[in-house]
Coordinates of C-alpha atoms in Angstrom, one line a residue:
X5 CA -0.1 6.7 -18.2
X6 CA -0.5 7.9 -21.8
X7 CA -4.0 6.1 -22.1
X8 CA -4.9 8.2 -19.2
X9 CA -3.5 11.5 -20.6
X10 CA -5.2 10.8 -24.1
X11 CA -8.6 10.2 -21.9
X12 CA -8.1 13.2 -20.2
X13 CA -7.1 15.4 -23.3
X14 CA -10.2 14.3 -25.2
X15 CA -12.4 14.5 -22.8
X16 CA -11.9 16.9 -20.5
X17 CA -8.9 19.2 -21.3
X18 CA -8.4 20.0 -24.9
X19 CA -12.3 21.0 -25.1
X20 CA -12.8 22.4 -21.5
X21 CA -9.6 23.4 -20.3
X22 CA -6.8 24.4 -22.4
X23 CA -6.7 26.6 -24.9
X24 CA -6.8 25.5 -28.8
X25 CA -2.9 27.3 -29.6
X26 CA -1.4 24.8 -26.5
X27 CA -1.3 21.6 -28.2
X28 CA -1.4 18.3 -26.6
X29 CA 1.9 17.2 -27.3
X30 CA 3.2 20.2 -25.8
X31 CA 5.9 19.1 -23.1
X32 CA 4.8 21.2 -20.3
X33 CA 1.7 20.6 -20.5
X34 CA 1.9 17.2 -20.5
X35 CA 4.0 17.9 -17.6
X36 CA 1.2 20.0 -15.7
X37 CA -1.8 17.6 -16.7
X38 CA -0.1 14.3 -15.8
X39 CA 0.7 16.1 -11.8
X40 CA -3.1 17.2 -11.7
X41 CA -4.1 13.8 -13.1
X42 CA -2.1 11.7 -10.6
X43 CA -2.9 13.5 -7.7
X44 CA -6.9 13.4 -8.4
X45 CA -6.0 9.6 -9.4
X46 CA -4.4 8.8 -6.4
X47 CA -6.9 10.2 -4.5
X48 CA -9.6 8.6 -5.7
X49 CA -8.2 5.1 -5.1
X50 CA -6.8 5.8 -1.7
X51 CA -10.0 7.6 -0.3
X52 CA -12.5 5.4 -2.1
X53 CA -11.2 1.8 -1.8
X54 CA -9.3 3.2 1.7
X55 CA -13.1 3.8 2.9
X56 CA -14.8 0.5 1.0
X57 CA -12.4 -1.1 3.5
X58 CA -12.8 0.7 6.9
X59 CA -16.3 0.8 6.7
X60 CA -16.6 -2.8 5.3
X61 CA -13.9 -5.0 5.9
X62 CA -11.4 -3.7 8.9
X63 CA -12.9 -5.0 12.7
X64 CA -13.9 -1.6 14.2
X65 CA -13.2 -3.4 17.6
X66 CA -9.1 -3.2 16.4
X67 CA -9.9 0.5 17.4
X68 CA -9.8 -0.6 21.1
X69 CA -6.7 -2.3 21.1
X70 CA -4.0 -0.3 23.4
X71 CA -1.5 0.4 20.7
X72 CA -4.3 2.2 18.8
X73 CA -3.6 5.6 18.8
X74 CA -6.0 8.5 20.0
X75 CA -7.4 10.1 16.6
X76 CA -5.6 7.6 14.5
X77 CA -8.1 7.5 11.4
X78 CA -7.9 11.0 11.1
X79 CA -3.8 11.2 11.6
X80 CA -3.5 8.6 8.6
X81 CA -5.4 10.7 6.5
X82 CA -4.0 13.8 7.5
X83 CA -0.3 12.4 7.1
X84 CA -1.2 10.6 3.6
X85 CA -2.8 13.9 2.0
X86 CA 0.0 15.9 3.4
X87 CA 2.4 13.3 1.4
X88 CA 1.2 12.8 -1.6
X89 CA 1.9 15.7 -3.6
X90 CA 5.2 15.4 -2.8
X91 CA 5.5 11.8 -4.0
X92 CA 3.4 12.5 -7.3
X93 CA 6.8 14.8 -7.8
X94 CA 8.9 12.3 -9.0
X95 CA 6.4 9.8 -10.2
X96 CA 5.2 12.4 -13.0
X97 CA 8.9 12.8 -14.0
X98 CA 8.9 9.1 -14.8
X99 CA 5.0 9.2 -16.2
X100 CA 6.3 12.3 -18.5
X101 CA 8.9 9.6 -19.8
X102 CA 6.3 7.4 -20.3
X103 CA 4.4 9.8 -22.5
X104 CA 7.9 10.8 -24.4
X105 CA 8.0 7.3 -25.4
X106 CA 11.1 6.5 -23.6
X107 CA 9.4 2.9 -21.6
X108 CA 8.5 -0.5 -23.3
X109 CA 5.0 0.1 -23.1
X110 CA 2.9 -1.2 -26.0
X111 CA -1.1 -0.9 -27.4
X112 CA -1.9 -3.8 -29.1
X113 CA -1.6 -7.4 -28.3
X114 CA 0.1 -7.9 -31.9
X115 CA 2.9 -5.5 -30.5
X116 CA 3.6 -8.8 -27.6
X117 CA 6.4 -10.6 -28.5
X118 CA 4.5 -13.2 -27.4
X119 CA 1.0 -12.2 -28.3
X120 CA -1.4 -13.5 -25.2
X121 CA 1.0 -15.2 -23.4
X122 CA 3.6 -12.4 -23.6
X123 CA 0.8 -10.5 -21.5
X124 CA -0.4 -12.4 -19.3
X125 CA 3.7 -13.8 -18.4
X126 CA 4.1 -9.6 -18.4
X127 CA 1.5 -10.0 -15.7
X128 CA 3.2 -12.2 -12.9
X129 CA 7.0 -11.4 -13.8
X130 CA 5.5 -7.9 -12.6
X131 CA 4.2 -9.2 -9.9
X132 CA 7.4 -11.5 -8.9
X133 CA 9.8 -8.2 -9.8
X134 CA 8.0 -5.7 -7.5
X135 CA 8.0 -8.0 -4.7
X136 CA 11.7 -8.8 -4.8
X137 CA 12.6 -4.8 -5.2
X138 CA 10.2 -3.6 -2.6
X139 CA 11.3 -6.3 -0.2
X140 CA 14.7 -5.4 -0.5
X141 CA 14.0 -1.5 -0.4
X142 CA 11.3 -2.0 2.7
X143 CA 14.3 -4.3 4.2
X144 CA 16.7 -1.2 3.3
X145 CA 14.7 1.3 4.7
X146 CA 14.8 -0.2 8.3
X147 CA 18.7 0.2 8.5
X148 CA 19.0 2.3 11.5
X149 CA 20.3 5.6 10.0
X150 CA 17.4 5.6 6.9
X151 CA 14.5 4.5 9.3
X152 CA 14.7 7.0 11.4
X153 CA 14.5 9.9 8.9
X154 CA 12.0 8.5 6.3
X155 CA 10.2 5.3 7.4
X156 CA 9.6 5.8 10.9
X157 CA 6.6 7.4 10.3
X158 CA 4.7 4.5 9.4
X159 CA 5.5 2.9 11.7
X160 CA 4.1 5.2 14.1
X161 CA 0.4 2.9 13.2
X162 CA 1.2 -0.4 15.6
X163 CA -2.2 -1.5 14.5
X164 CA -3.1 0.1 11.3
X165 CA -6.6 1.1 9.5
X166 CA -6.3 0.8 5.6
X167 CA -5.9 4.8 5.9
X168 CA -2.4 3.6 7.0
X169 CA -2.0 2.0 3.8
X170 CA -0.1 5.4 1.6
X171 CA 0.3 7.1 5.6
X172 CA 4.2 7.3 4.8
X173 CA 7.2 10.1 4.0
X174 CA 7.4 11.2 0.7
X175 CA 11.1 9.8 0.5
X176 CA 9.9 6.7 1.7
X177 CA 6.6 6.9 -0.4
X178 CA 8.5 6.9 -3.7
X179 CA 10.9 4.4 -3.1
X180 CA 8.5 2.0 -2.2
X181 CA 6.7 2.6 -5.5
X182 CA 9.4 2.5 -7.7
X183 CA 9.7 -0.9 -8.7
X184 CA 6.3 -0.5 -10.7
X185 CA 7.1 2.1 -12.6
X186 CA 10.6 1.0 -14.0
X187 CA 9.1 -2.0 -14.4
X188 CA 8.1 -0.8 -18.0
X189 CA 11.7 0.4 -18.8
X190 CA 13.0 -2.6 -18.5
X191 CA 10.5 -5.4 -19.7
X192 CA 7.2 -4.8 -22.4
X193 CA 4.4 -4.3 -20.8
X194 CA 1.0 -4.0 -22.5
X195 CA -0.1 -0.7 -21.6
X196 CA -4.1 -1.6 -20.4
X197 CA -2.2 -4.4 -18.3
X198 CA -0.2 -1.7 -16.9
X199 CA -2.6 0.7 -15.9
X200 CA -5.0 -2.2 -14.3
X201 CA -1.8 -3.5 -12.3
X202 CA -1.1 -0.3 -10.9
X203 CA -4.5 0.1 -9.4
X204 CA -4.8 -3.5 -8.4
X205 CA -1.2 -2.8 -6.1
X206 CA -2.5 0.3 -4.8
X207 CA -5.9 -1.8 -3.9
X208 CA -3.6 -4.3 -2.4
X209 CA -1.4 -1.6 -0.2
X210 CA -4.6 -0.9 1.3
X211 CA -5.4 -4.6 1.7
X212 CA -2.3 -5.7 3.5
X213 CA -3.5 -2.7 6.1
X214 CA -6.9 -3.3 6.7
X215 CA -7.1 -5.8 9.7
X216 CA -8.8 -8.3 8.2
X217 CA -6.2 -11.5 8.7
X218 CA -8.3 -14.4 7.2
X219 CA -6.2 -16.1 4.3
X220 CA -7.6 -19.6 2.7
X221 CA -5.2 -22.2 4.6
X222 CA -3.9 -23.2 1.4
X223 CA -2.3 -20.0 0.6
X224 CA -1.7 -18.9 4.4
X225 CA 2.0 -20.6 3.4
X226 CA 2.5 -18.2 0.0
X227 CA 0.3 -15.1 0.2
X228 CA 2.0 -11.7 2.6
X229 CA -1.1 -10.7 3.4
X230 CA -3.0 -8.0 6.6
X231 CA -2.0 -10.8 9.0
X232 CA 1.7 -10.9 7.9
X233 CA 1.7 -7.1 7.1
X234 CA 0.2 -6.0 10.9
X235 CA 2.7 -8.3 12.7
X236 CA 5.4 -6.2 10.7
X237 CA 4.2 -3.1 12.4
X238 CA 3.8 -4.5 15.7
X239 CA 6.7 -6.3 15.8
X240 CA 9.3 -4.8 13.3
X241 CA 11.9 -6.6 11.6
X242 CA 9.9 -9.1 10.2
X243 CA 7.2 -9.9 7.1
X244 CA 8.9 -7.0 4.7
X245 CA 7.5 -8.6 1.4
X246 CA 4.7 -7.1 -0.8
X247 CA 2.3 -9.8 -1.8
X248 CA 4.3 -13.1 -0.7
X249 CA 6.6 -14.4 1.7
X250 CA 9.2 -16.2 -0.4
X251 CA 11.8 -13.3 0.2
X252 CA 10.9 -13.2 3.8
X253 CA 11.9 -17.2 3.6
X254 CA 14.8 -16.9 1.7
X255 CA 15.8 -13.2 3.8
X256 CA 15.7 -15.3 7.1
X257 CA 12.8 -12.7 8.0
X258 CA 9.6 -14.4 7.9
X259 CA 7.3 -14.8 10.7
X260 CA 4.4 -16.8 11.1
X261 CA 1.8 -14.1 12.2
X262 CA 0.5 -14.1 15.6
X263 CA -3.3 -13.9 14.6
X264 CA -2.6 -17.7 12.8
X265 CA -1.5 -18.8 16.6
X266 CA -4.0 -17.3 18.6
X267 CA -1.6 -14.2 19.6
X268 CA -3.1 -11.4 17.0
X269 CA -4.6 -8.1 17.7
X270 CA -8.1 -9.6 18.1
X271 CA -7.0 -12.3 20.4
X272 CA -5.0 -9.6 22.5
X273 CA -8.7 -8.0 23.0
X274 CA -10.1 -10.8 23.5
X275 CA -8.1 -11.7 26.6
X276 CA -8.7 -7.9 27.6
X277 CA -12.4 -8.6 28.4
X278 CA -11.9 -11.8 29.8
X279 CA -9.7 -10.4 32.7
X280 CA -11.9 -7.1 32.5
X281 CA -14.7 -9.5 33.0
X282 CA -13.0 -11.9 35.6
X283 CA -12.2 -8.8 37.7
X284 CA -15.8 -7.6 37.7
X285 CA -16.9 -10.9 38.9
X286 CA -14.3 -10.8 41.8
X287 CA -15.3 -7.4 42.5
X288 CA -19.1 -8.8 42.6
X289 CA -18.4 -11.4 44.8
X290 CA -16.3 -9.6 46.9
X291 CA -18.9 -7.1 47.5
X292 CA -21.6 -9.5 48.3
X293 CA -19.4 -11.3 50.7
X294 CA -19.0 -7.9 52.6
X295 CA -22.5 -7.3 52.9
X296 CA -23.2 -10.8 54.3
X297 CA -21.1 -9.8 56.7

């Protein structure tokens, strides 16, 4: 998040913002421009990728499904701008650690143990470490006495938009995003691979919500994707992984998704108009028959 802070201090806030005697190293400031800097941030990627998706990708005819709430677009955004101060809380206290210097973040490619293939290794043993951690925190946060103070909320979108995608409690908000920033505490992470990896998993938040349940059949078997993640809503104890199923596998809490078996949220509609349709025709023919009469 320094690269970010270093933007924003030559470009923005040491010339247009702050005055010259505050200095940029300056602790509270830091402090003060990374919360203003991760709210507009996370912001921007919730309301402009969240939107990309509903107006381009989600099936608008989800929005007729019986579990859909009344107002349900709007409630998801309300409840995820009403949250996200609050979760920027605690993720500025570890950004301001970041910036201190205290994380295994590093510029240059020559700083890799490894050079190129100490990045790009950085790249998937993030991946594979934030999916085991938020697996085991999502499983965590369904225990009985947790989930009904902090993740019940999300839960209250049976068939979500991608709006529903950062929809949660602040508690529960932070916990799930945890694993990516101690990530760079524990392992070195190029910090350019960093900041690209924490907007491609906020991208991917947004994907697992947004309806769209296609997944190339040779990855249906690997990849946790809106299929996966929407039969966790609906159904509840199952599908609790990030971006693949292998800890659902080895957790004993994988399910195939519905929509691969004909039993999604589309089909459910789909079956809606036939009867709908069916009982109009009886109705017709039932009418007819009276007039004959």
């Amino acid at each position: 998040m320094d690269l970010v802070l270093s933007w924003a201090d030559s470009l923005v806030l040491t010339p247009y913002v702050f005055p010259t005697t505050w200095t940029e190293d300056d602790p509270f400031r830091q402090l003060l421009s990374l919360f203003v800097i991760t709210n507009l941030g996370a912001l921007v990627i919730y309301l402009l990728f969240g939107s990309l998706s509903y107006y381009f990708i989600f099936d608008h005819e989800l929005k007729k499904h019986p579990q859909f709430l009344e107002n349900q677009v709007q409630r998801e955004i309300k409840h995820t701008l009403k949250s996200l101060p609050w979760i920027s809380i605690p993720t500025v206290a570890i950004f301001f650690a970041e910036v201190r210097g205290y994380s295994k973040l590093y510029d240059n490619i020559e700083d890799s143990p490894y050079g190129w293939f100490g990045v790009i290794s950085s790249m998937l043993s993030f991946l594979f470490f934030t999916d085991m951690c938020i697996y085991w925190i999502h499983r965590f946060l369904h225990h009985k006495f947790f989930y009904k103070h902090f993740h019940k909320p999300h839960h209250a979108w049976k068939v979500p938009t991608p709006f529903a995608s950062h929809a949660f409690h602040p508690v529960d908000g932070f916990l799930q995003s945890t694993p990516y920033h101690i990530y760079p505490f524990f392992f070195p992470l190029h910090k350019v691979t960093y900041l690209g990896l924490y907007i491609f998993v906020n991208i991917w938040t947004i994907s697992i919500h947004d309806g769209n349940y296609r997944v190339p059949s040779s990855l249906k078997e690997v990849i946790n994707g809106s299929a996966h993640h929407t039969d966790h809503h609906l159904y509840f104890d199952y599908n609790y992984g990030q971006y693949f199923t292998l800890w659902d596998r080895i957790g004993g809490s994988y399910k195939n998704p519905s929509a691969f078996e004909g039993k999604g949220p589309l089909d459910v509609l789909k079956k809606l108009k036939e009867s709908e349709s069916n009982h109009l025709r009886e109705e017709k023919i039932a009418g007819d028959t009276s007039k004959d009469k």
